[in-house]
Amino acid sequence: MKKIKNTVLLIVTVLLTSCADYLDIVPDDVATIEHAFTDRVSAERFLATIYSYMPRIGDYSVDPAIQTSDEFVVVENAYYDRSRYWGNRVKLGSQNSNEPLLNFWNGANGGRGLFVALRECNIFLENINNVGPDLYEDEKERWIAEVTFLKAFYHYYLLRLYGPIPLIKENKSIAADVQEVKVYREPVDECVDYIVGLCDGAMENLPLDITNIVAEAGRITRPMAAMLKAEVLVLGASPLFNGNNDFNTLVDNRGIKLFGETEDPNKWSRAAEACKEAIDMAHKAGIRLYHFNDSRFQLSEETRRGMSIRGAVTMRWNEELIWGNPVNTANDLQSNAFTYMKFEDIQANALGVELGASFSMAELFYSKNGVPVNEDPSYNYAGRYDVVTVGDDHYYYIKEGLTTAVLNTNREPRFYASLGFDCGYWYGNGRTKDVGTGNDTETPWIMRMKAGEVSGKSGDIRYTRAGYFAKKLVNFETATAANGSLSTTRYTFPIMRLADLYLLYAEALNESLEAPNSEVYEYVDIVRERAGLKGVVESWRDHSNLPDKPLTRTGMRDIIRQERMIELCFEGRRFWDLRRWKLAHVYYNQPERGWNVSQTATEDYYQVIIFNQLEFSTKQYLWPVRENELRKNINLVQNPYWE
């Protein structure tokens, strides 16, 4: 296939923002659709604009899966516009139907107008054949496949947020009458099938992989389309959309029910089949789990394992990525998830330091034996908030001789790779020698997080409310200079990665069977192995007070869900998973807690306090449609309970 020589696509993708009306989606000096497709260059610019509608996944101020998730806590900075905190405001109860926050239906309050994007997809597909002979046939077919994929993804994104949506299969003629353009929302199952059909249609002419990373990184591939198909089918099979009686009142003026009332277990079989097809395709493309193997650094097995866990997210274009966001959304994310490590950092004021990990996440990770801490008889669960002086048994994780919480000890490697906490080590930020191998300015930083200490609270902003940082989101080479200025190492925020797909397959397969089989265990255990944990059956048999839990579908369901929440923490998956599992009301009706970070003494700092009470009701499983849209189109119906 002829390689694209022109790099306009990626440049424009980075620079363009969401477009609201027609003249924003054609070349600058062109006023008609016909002119937009007269030659290859103009058509490519139109293609770039379609890419530009992509939600800014990984941008912590506008990605609903970041601040709106209970895995993060935010300290709002009074110096910044409050628009940086739309997601946090949704989580704290400010979502509304008059002017919805993060509105992806209309493109307002941080959301991108995805229905406008779908219109542009259709314009492209309807007119691309008008381009002259300078557009080669194989290139045209690839572009059509890319736009078909984006059309599928934009529908999918809306489906996850709003539930039943209008399907924009083709644009209405300008001669259409008023009633014809007043579209209906379609039943969930029809939405799922339509998106799946788009994915199938896109795959044939998409490349298996990208060989020219410099020119084409971030463009659509066949494994992306295969995984999107799998995700859509898993969503359709999940409790939110499969027999959800909470939304049986959602009926349009045709009398059509938009949610099916009866659960269909066969949907899981279809989803499992699609997941396995996506895995096989990913393997064929050379996609594999990431392992840190940089020969520049001589590291212990423990530290290297932690770098593999972090690097699966923060190493740019690593071999585990199925789809990474080519737009640099991770720059601001890192700046605000990072922490001060020397007092020059505070004086330079180069970091945001307002996005911390929640206390719930600290309690989520397994014990060192690979089972939940409340199931492990050897773990001091009842005394987890007590303090303990650490010995040499945490040599690569916590500074020996310091006092920290029991909660921070005897945990699995992903805990230490993902979280920054008081007295724990932080590898990176200019220090790349392992514990015990260099002087005090070369080995990992020791976190000092009590009030007044360098990483602790010293004012009303720029600290973590719960006492934990999302270390996993910070590339180890991102660093502050001697004067405190920040140099961010860019990475491609993961939209899809292989570990996610493995766990999706394990979930779908488990749900499709009467009891889990060896293949269910296999794909969970592959992910656990990288984290240094033994297999599920062995771990529960030897270390859990529920040794038979992995042997039943229900028990394995809980294990897979916790495995997903741990492995994919801080990557935006938990937000969507808790909703499709219909568990958000369980997790989001909890208080936001944390250590008493305003305190200086150890015994006072390690007291659990409540600083927010979250509330989540059934209506919040779906985003509201803006009321003004309902007035303009009487065929639309509002999502339940938002009236």
XYZ file of C-alpha atoms in Angstrom:
643
model
C 0.000 0.000 0.000
C 1.306 3.453 -0.862
C 2.565 5.299 2.243
C 1.188 8.709 2.972
C 3.983 11.206 2.447
C 2.087 14.142 3.804
C 2.091 14.575 7.611
C -0.729 17.123 7.586
C -3.081 14.552 9.130
C -1.310 14.275 12.453
C -0.341 17.938 12.642
C -3.921 19.061 12.118
C -5.213 16.393 14.479
C -3.073 17.894 17.216
C -3.937 21.507 16.498
C -7.626 21.523 15.621
C -10.337 21.796 18.194
C -13.970 20.763 17.925
C -15.860 22.453 15.102
C -19.379 23.723 15.611
C -20.625 24.625 12.156
C -20.163 23.777 8.522
C -17.621 26.418 7.520
C -15.284 25.102 10.218
C -15.044 21.686 8.597
C -13.946 22.566 5.085
C -10.611 23.935 3.844
C -10.116 27.561 4.825
C -10.966 29.125 1.504
C -13.677 26.689 0.363
C -17.397 27.258 0.826
C -18.894 24.120 -0.688
C -18.673 20.392 -0.092
C -17.798 19.868 -3.726
C -14.659 21.958 -3.377
C -13.661 20.054 -0.255
C -13.305 16.909 -2.353
C -11.785 18.229 -5.567
C -8.289 16.916 -4.815
C -6.358 14.695 -2.422
C -4.978 17.535 -0.269
C -8.400 19.037 0.424
C -9.890 15.624 1.164
C -7.045 14.838 3.562
C -7.693 18.061 5.431
C -11.325 17.037 5.786
C -10.157 13.651 7.080
C -7.911 15.378 9.630
C -10.872 17.394 10.876
C -12.863 14.205 11.452
C -9.978 12.896 13.559
C -9.978 16.185 15.479
C -13.385 15.443 16.992
C -11.864 12.646 19.067
C -12.692 13.168 22.744
C -9.519 14.221 24.542
C -9.052 10.926 26.309
C -6.512 11.315 29.106
C -7.041 15.084 29.423
C -7.941 15.255 33.065
C -10.047 18.419 32.750
C -12.382 17.186 29.974
C -12.234 13.376 30.019
C -15.242 12.316 32.136
C -13.461 9.087 33.056
C -10.779 10.934 35.051
C -12.109 13.422 37.601
C -15.613 11.949 37.611
C -14.203 8.605 38.739
C -13.937 7.760 42.432
C -10.333 6.639 41.915
C -9.240 10.288 41.967
C -9.590 13.112 44.455
C -9.120 16.718 43.425
C -7.938 19.840 45.193
C -9.501 22.644 43.192
C -7.078 25.491 42.538
C -8.657 28.890 43.051
C -6.294 30.417 40.496
C -7.650 28.296 37.658
C -10.943 28.587 35.833
C -13.480 26.166 37.280
C -13.903 24.632 33.857
C -10.836 22.554 34.755
C -13.026 20.713 37.257
C -16.129 19.722 35.269
C -15.645 16.045 36.104
C -15.190 16.694 39.799
C -18.324 18.843 39.809
C -20.261 15.989 38.194
C -19.000 13.599 40.858
C -20.046 15.982 43.612
C -23.605 16.306 42.265
C -23.607 19.303 39.903
C -24.704 17.461 36.750
C -27.983 18.813 35.402
C -30.258 18.655 32.360
C -30.469 22.401 31.736
C -26.781 22.879 30.892
C -25.162 19.447 31.235
C -21.496 19.336 32.107
C -19.170 17.503 29.721
C -21.914 17.640 27.103
C -20.874 15.390 24.210
C -24.334 15.543 22.641
C -24.125 19.250 21.786
C -20.448 19.947 22.331
C -20.504 22.197 25.389
C -19.028 22.542 28.873
C -15.970 20.484 28.044
C -17.638 17.990 25.709
C -17.126 17.666 21.986
C -20.107 17.688 19.643
C -20.056 14.092 18.495
C -23.266 14.320 16.502
C -21.611 17.058 14.467
C -18.648 14.698 14.075
C -20.971 11.986 12.790
C -22.422 14.372 10.236
C -18.911 15.093 8.979
C -18.153 11.373 8.800
C -21.154 10.960 6.509
C -20.161 13.936 4.361
C -16.760 12.346 3.866
C -18.128 8.904 3.037
C -20.680 10.339 0.626
C -18.156 12.476 -1.261
C -14.751 10.802 -1.148
C -15.366 9.089 -4.488
C -15.497 12.542 -6.086
C -11.798 13.154 -5.499
C -9.671 13.255 -8.610
C -7.042 10.785 -9.834
C -4.338 12.093 -7.472
C -5.957 9.980 -4.728
C -4.893 6.384 -5.260
C -7.508 3.673 -4.832
C -5.756 1.841 -1.982
C -5.293 5.086 -0.080
C -8.946 6.016 -0.623
C -10.077 2.637 0.694
C -7.946 3.083 3.783
C -9.357 6.543 4.434
C -12.904 5.217 4.059
C -12.086 2.467 6.574
C -10.629 5.007 9.018
C -13.701 7.233 8.839
C -15.972 4.202 9.208
C -14.066 3.281 12.367
C -14.330 6.827 13.727
C -18.036 6.803 12.957
C -18.301 3.598 14.999
C -16.255 5.031 17.865
C -18.214 8.289 18.064
C -21.470 6.326 18.198
C -19.925 4.071 20.858
C -18.775 6.979 22.990
C -22.263 8.487 22.922
C -23.843 5.088 23.668
C -21.700 4.654 26.792
C -22.672 8.078 28.094
C -26.314 8.419 27.042
C -27.578 4.906 26.442
C -29.950 4.678 23.431
C -28.983 7.268 20.828
C -30.058 8.348 17.351
C -28.102 6.401 14.739
C -26.678 8.783 12.174
C -26.442 6.301 9.337
C -26.608 8.968 6.634
C -27.152 12.695 6.484
C -30.592 14.032 5.701
C -31.100 15.806 2.435
C -31.414 19.571 2.593
C -34.791 19.020 0.922
C -36.024 16.865 3.830
C -39.106 18.168 5.597
C -39.157 19.265 9.225
C -40.530 15.990 10.573
C -37.958 13.889 8.746
C -35.031 15.576 10.471
C -36.514 15.075 13.930
C -34.691 11.861 14.677
C -35.504 9.208 17.265
C -33.279 7.463 19.750
C -32.975 3.789 18.817
C -33.124 0.749 21.154
C -29.850 -0.276 22.776
C -29.589 -3.564 20.902
C -29.975 -1.815 17.549
C -27.260 0.658 18.529
C -24.887 -2.172 19.448
C -25.539 -4.085 16.225
C -25.081 -0.998 14.087
C -21.722 -0.127 15.676
C -20.559 -3.727 15.346
C -21.465 -3.624 11.651
C -19.381 -0.472 11.184
C -16.401 -2.160 12.857
C -16.743 -5.183 10.596
C -16.948 -2.929 7.567
C -13.844 -0.981 8.565
C -11.567 -3.938 9.221
C -11.115 -5.178 5.673
C -9.163 -2.138 4.464
C -7.314 -1.175 7.643
C -3.623 -2.079 8.025
C -2.686 -4.746 10.544
C -0.108 -2.443 12.098
C 1.688 0.867 11.614
C 5.195 0.467 10.244
C 5.999 4.158 9.777
C 5.637 5.407 13.356
C 6.996 8.882 12.603
C 4.421 9.659 9.902
C 1.431 7.554 10.870
C 1.419 6.830 14.609
C -2.089 7.134 15.999
C -3.888 6.215 12.806
C -6.488 3.472 12.823
C -5.501 -0.193 12.510
C -7.346 -3.478 12.233
C -6.692 -4.523 15.878
C -8.277 -1.241 17.028
C -11.440 -2.011 15.086
C -11.473 -5.583 16.382
C -11.121 -4.446 19.994
C -13.754 -1.744 19.548
C -16.140 -4.413 18.278
C -15.331 -6.524 21.345
C -15.860 -3.583 23.705
C -19.227 -2.723 22.154
C -20.448 -6.301 22.507
C -19.209 -6.521 26.112
C -21.064 -3.289 26.861
C -24.232 -4.659 25.267
C -23.970 -7.855 27.312
C -23.316 -6.063 30.625
C -25.982 -5.432 33.281
C -26.472 -1.755 32.411
C -27.764 -2.641 28.924
C -28.765 -6.286 29.230
C -32.086 -6.700 31.026
C -31.951 -3.451 32.993
C -35.409 -2.924 34.474
C -34.393 0.356 36.113
C -34.834 2.025 32.736
C -37.948 0.224 31.467
C -39.828 3.539 31.473
C -37.681 4.856 28.627
C -40.249 4.647 25.819
C -40.483 7.035 22.869
C -43.626 8.487 21.300
C -43.770 5.550 18.863
C -44.291 3.258 21.853
C -40.862 1.629 21.344
C -39.020 0.561 24.485
C -35.388 1.611 24.275
C -34.114 -0.858 26.897
C -34.749 -4.577 26.749
C -36.280 -5.917 29.954
C -35.096 -9.512 29.653
C -31.485 -10.512 30.149
C -30.006 -12.425 27.216
C -27.044 -14.571 28.348
C -26.165 -15.366 24.728
C -24.832 -11.839 24.364
C -21.848 -12.881 26.462
C -20.989 -15.708 24.069
C -20.998 -13.295 21.162
C -18.840 -10.860 23.118
C -16.378 -13.596 24.101
C -15.995 -14.653 20.485
C -15.252 -11.064 19.434
C -12.727 -10.648 22.253
C -10.861 -13.784 21.195
C -10.818 -12.643 17.567
C -9.377 -9.305 18.691
C -6.700 -11.044 20.777
C -5.658 -13.226 17.862
C -5.477 -10.201 15.594
C -3.430 -8.239 18.166
C -0.987 -11.116 18.499
C -0.688 -11.325 14.723
C 0.203 -7.621 14.700
C 3.005 -8.244 17.205
C 1.206 -6.653 20.156
C 2.304 -8.178 23.486
C 2.440 -7.298 27.163
C 5.031 -4.645 27.930
C 8.116 -5.518 29.969
C 10.728 -2.928 30.914
C 14.035 -3.958 29.372
C 16.020 -0.729 29.063
C 19.641 -1.829 29.305
C 20.749 1.625 30.481
C 19.507 0.818 33.968
C 20.726 -1.938 36.276
C 17.679 -2.696 38.375
C 16.486 -5.331 40.805
C 13.703 -7.667 39.783
C 11.328 -5.781 42.091
C 12.083 -2.342 40.627
C 12.090 -3.643 37.068
C 8.669 -5.199 37.659
C 7.354 -1.865 38.883
C 8.736 -0.176 35.788
C 6.921 -2.711 33.606
C 3.645 -1.882 35.357
C 4.153 1.874 35.017
C 5.618 1.635 31.535
C 2.618 -0.211 30.111
C 0.906 3.173 30.448
C 3.693 5.740 30.251
C 6.163 4.370 27.686
C 5.296 6.019 24.407
C 4.117 3.700 21.619
C 5.113 0.642 23.624
C 4.387 -2.852 22.314
C 1.288 -3.321 24.483
C -0.633 -0.410 23.018
C -3.454 -1.312 20.690
C -4.533 2.323 20.482
C -2.740 5.257 22.050
C -3.862 8.871 21.959
C -1.438 10.743 19.657
C -2.583 14.078 21.074
C -0.462 15.001 24.086
C -3.141 14.886 26.763
C -0.675 13.316 29.207
C 1.404 16.471 29.649
C -1.097 18.277 31.879
C -2.081 14.970 33.453
C 1.481 14.305 34.583
C 1.991 17.831 35.847
C -1.048 17.529 38.090
C -0.432 13.944 39.236
C 3.230 14.617 40.057
C 4.449 15.833 43.423
C 7.023 18.187 44.847
C 10.168 16.284 45.823
C 12.462 19.166 46.721
C 11.712 22.626 48.056
C 12.922 24.245 44.818
C 9.910 22.599 43.164
C 7.588 24.466 45.485
C 9.341 27.772 44.859
C 9.235 27.292 41.082
C 5.491 26.552 41.229
C 5.773 24.549 37.990
C 3.478 21.713 39.047
C -0.292 21.684 39.361
C -0.385 18.975 42.052
C -4.153 18.801 42.380
C -5.050 15.307 41.145
C -4.462 12.598 43.736
C -5.348 8.941 44.106
C -8.306 8.184 46.343
C -8.122 6.289 49.610
C -10.442 3.695 48.104
C -7.773 2.859 45.566
C -5.186 2.327 48.297
C -7.511 -0.205 49.891
C -8.320 -1.908 46.573
C -4.988 -3.556 45.765
C -4.269 -7.131 46.820
C -2.033 -8.266 49.623
C 1.432 -9.529 48.703
C -0.210 -12.960 48.345
C -2.375 -11.799 45.449
C -5.794 -11.858 47.151
C -7.985 -9.073 48.592
C -6.652 -7.798 51.922
C -9.962 -8.540 53.637
C -9.723 -12.198 52.539
C -6.092 -12.825 53.479
C -5.862 -14.253 57.037
C -2.169 -13.349 57.204
C -2.887 -9.675 56.520
C -3.646 -7.391 59.472
C -6.861 -6.081 57.954
C -8.452 -5.000 61.233
C -5.328 -2.992 62.066
C -4.679 -1.587 58.612
C -4.935 2.011 59.818
C -2.384 1.451 62.584
C 1.224 2.478 62.143
C 4.267 0.245 61.942
C 8.026 0.755 61.717
C 9.203 -0.887 58.509
C 11.959 -3.488 58.453
C 14.085 -4.741 55.566
C 11.268 -6.909 54.206
C 10.083 -3.906 52.128
C 13.578 -3.061 50.931
C 12.635 -1.832 47.432
C 9.321 -0.256 48.390
C 9.553 1.612 51.712
C 12.546 3.176 53.467
C 13.679 0.852 56.254
C 13.278 2.266 59.751
C 10.526 4.742 58.846
C 7.012 4.570 60.259
C 4.046 4.272 57.936
C 0.557 2.783 57.933
C -0.009 -0.957 57.976
C -2.171 -0.289 54.909
C 1.002 0.534 52.969
C 2.795 -2.685 53.862
C 2.684 -6.253 52.574
C 0.898 -5.269 49.382
C 1.253 -6.553 45.833
C 3.767 -4.952 43.394
C 1.086 -2.966 41.556
C 0.356 -1.072 44.765
C 3.932 0.165 44.941
C 4.176 0.817 41.193
C 0.917 2.771 41.077
C 0.834 4.812 44.280
C 3.060 7.401 45.887
C 2.676 7.542 49.677
C 4.389 8.751 52.832
C 7.720 6.963 53.452
C 7.514 5.055 50.159
C 10.061 5.178 47.333
C 9.508 6.986 44.027
C 11.809 5.801 41.246
C 12.504 8.435 38.578
C 12.487 12.238 38.535
C 16.183 12.246 37.724
C 17.084 9.370 40.032
C 17.563 6.136 38.137
C 19.810 4.011 40.332
C 18.173 1.328 42.404
C 17.836 1.246 46.153
C 21.244 0.548 47.728
C 23.279 1.045 44.526
C 24.188 4.735 44.592
C 24.423 7.790 46.810
C 21.469 9.653 48.281
C 21.111 11.886 45.209
C 20.932 8.967 42.768
C 18.603 6.426 44.367
C 14.785 6.671 44.520
C 13.191 9.590 46.299
C 11.722 8.953 49.727
C 8.255 10.468 49.919
C 7.770 12.905 52.800
C 4.081 13.743 52.921
C 3.177 15.048 56.340
C 2.093 18.671 56.606
C 4.973 21.042 55.983
C 7.166 18.367 54.443
C 8.257 18.679 50.834
C 5.501 16.467 49.365
C 2.939 17.283 52.021
C 0.347 19.971 52.509
C 1.815 23.444 52.847
C -1.183 25.549 51.814
C -4.734 25.398 50.523
C -3.745 24.041 47.100
C -1.177 21.718 45.494
C -1.333 18.649 47.689
C -3.181 15.339 47.647
C -6.257 15.231 49.866
C -6.176 11.504 50.585
C -2.434 11.098 51.099
C -1.756 9.184 47.871
C -0.404 10.172 44.451
C -1.189 8.385 41.168
C 2.479 7.580 40.504
C 1.509 5.211 37.696
C 0.539 8.158 35.489
C 3.978 9.791 35.625
C 6.702 8.688 33.229
C 9.854 7.915 35.217
C 11.867 10.317 33.040
C 9.536 13.240 33.695
C 11.572 15.384 36.060
C 12.006 18.725 37.732
C 15.304 20.512 37.214
C 17.491 21.936 39.985
C 15.515 25.189 39.816
C 12.190 23.345 40.063
C 11.096 23.740 36.427
C 9.315 20.708 34.986
C 10.423 18.727 31.945
C 7.641 16.356 30.913
C 8.393 13.166 29.005
C 5.515 12.765 26.595
C 3.617 9.496 26.305
C 0.606 8.200 24.426
C -2.259 7.843 26.881
C -3.675 4.322 26.389
C -7.141 4.130 24.866
C -6.779 0.375 24.331
C -4.048 -1.973 25.540
C -3.596 -5.709 25.534
C -4.026 -6.361 29.277
C -7.424 -4.676 29.059
C -8.406 -6.954 26.176
C -7.204 -10.080 28.003
C -9.356 -9.217 31.009
C -12.352 -8.343 28.817
C -12.085 -11.781 27.253
C -11.820 -13.502 30.636
C -14.912 -11.610 31.794
C -17.005 -12.370 28.709
C -15.946 -16.015 28.625
C -16.648 -16.481 32.333
C -20.128 -14.994 31.944
C -20.864 -17.276 28.990
C -20.085 -20.476 30.931
C -21.753 -22.292 33.792
C -18.405 -22.323 35.600
C -14.994 -20.897 34.662
C -12.697 -23.065 32.589
C -8.913 -23.104 32.194
C -9.012 -20.415 29.510
C -10.738 -17.965 31.854
C -7.940 -18.483 34.380
C -5.262 -18.336 31.679
C -6.015 -14.796 30.565
C -6.286 -13.433 34.097
C -3.123 -15.233 35.160
C -1.130 -13.809 32.242
C -1.799 -10.319 33.546
C -1.098 -11.328 37.155
C 2.200 -12.949 36.170
C 3.653 -9.633 35.008
C 2.679 -8.219 38.393
C 4.634 -10.973 40.123
C 1.555 -12.815 41.372
C 0.710 -16.499 41.201
C -2.348 -17.790 39.385
C -5.854 -17.176 40.638
C -6.699 -20.744 41.670
C -3.413 -21.241 43.520
C -3.511 -17.856 45.239
C -7.048 -18.269 46.541
C -6.457 -21.889 47.548
C -3.344 -21.034 49.570
C -4.040 -17.545 50.895
C -7.748 -16.716 50.955
C -10.397 -17.510 53.545
C -12.633 -18.130 50.478
C -10.488 -20.795 48.770
C -13.239 -21.955 46.380
C -14.097 -18.491 45.124
C -12.422 -18.906 41.692
C -14.313 -22.129 41.058
C -17.725 -20.519 40.495
C -18.896 -18.066 37.872
C -20.065 -15.625 40.562
C -16.816 -15.838 42.490
C -14.691 -15.505 39.378
C -16.815 -12.549 38.279
C -15.812 -10.677 41.437
C -12.162 -11.633 40.951
C -12.068 -10.458 37.331
C -13.737 -7.183 38.240
C -11.227 -6.464 40.987
C -8.408 -7.510 38.679
C -9.601 -4.973 36.091
C -9.889 -2.211 38.679
C -6.333 -2.885 39.846
C -4.559 -3.513 36.557
C -6.275 -0.626 34.737
C -6.338 1.845 37.623
C -6.129 5.548 36.703
C -6.553 4.773 32.976
C -10.218 5.779 32.714
C -11.575 2.227 32.599
C -13.042 2.101 36.104
C -15.461 4.946 35.314
C -16.965 2.986 32.413
C -16.734 -0.443 34.057
C -18.592 0.508 37.232
C -21.411 1.865 35.115
C -21.777 -1.075 32.769
C -21.625 -3.459 35.775
C -24.325 -1.362 37.526
C -22.067 -1.004 40.556
C -21.491 2.750 40.471
C -24.234 3.293 43.059
C -22.316 1.001 45.431
C -18.916 2.645 45.030
C -20.046 6.235 44.479
C -22.247 6.455 47.556
C -19.216 6.234 49.801
C -17.478 9.030 51.669
C -14.237 10.377 50.254
C -11.695 9.600 52.945
C -8.007 10.035 53.494
C -5.225 10.422 55.974
C -5.329 13.634 58.012
C -2.847 15.369 55.729
C -3.011 18.647 57.682
C -1.103 17.041 60.544
C 2.641 16.911 61.165
C 2.980 14.182 63.790
C 2.892 10.537 62.682
C 0.139 9.491 65.076
C -2.034 12.438 63.965
C -1.341 12.140 60.238
C -2.379 8.483 60.185
C -5.946 9.139 61.259
C -8.659 8.500 58.667
C -10.922 11.503 58.087
C -13.885 12.178 55.765
C -13.684 15.262 53.540
C -16.570 14.650 51.084
C -19.694 12.534 50.914
C -20.374 11.232 47.432
C -23.932 10.647 46.267
C -24.997 8.631 43.264
C -28.543 7.818 42.187
C -29.899 5.646 39.387
C -30.318 8.561 36.994
C -26.575 9.199 37.027
C -25.838 5.989 35.160
C -26.735 7.928 32.007
C -25.852 11.509 31.068
C -28.851 13.851 30.640
C -29.818 15.220 27.248
C -29.941 19.003 27.269
C -33.537 20.123 27.806
C -33.382 22.560 24.914
C -32.750 19.617 22.556
C -35.960 17.984 23.715
C -37.919 21.157 23.030
C -36.495 21.372 19.507
C -37.176 17.719 18.746
C -40.301 16.233 20.301
C -39.257 12.748 19.131
C -36.407 12.672 21.638
C -37.060 11.497 25.184
C -35.059 12.403 28.263
C -33.130 9.776 30.146
C -35.002 8.432 33.176
C -35.282 10.524 36.330
C -33.718 13.685 34.851
C -37.056 15.427 34.295
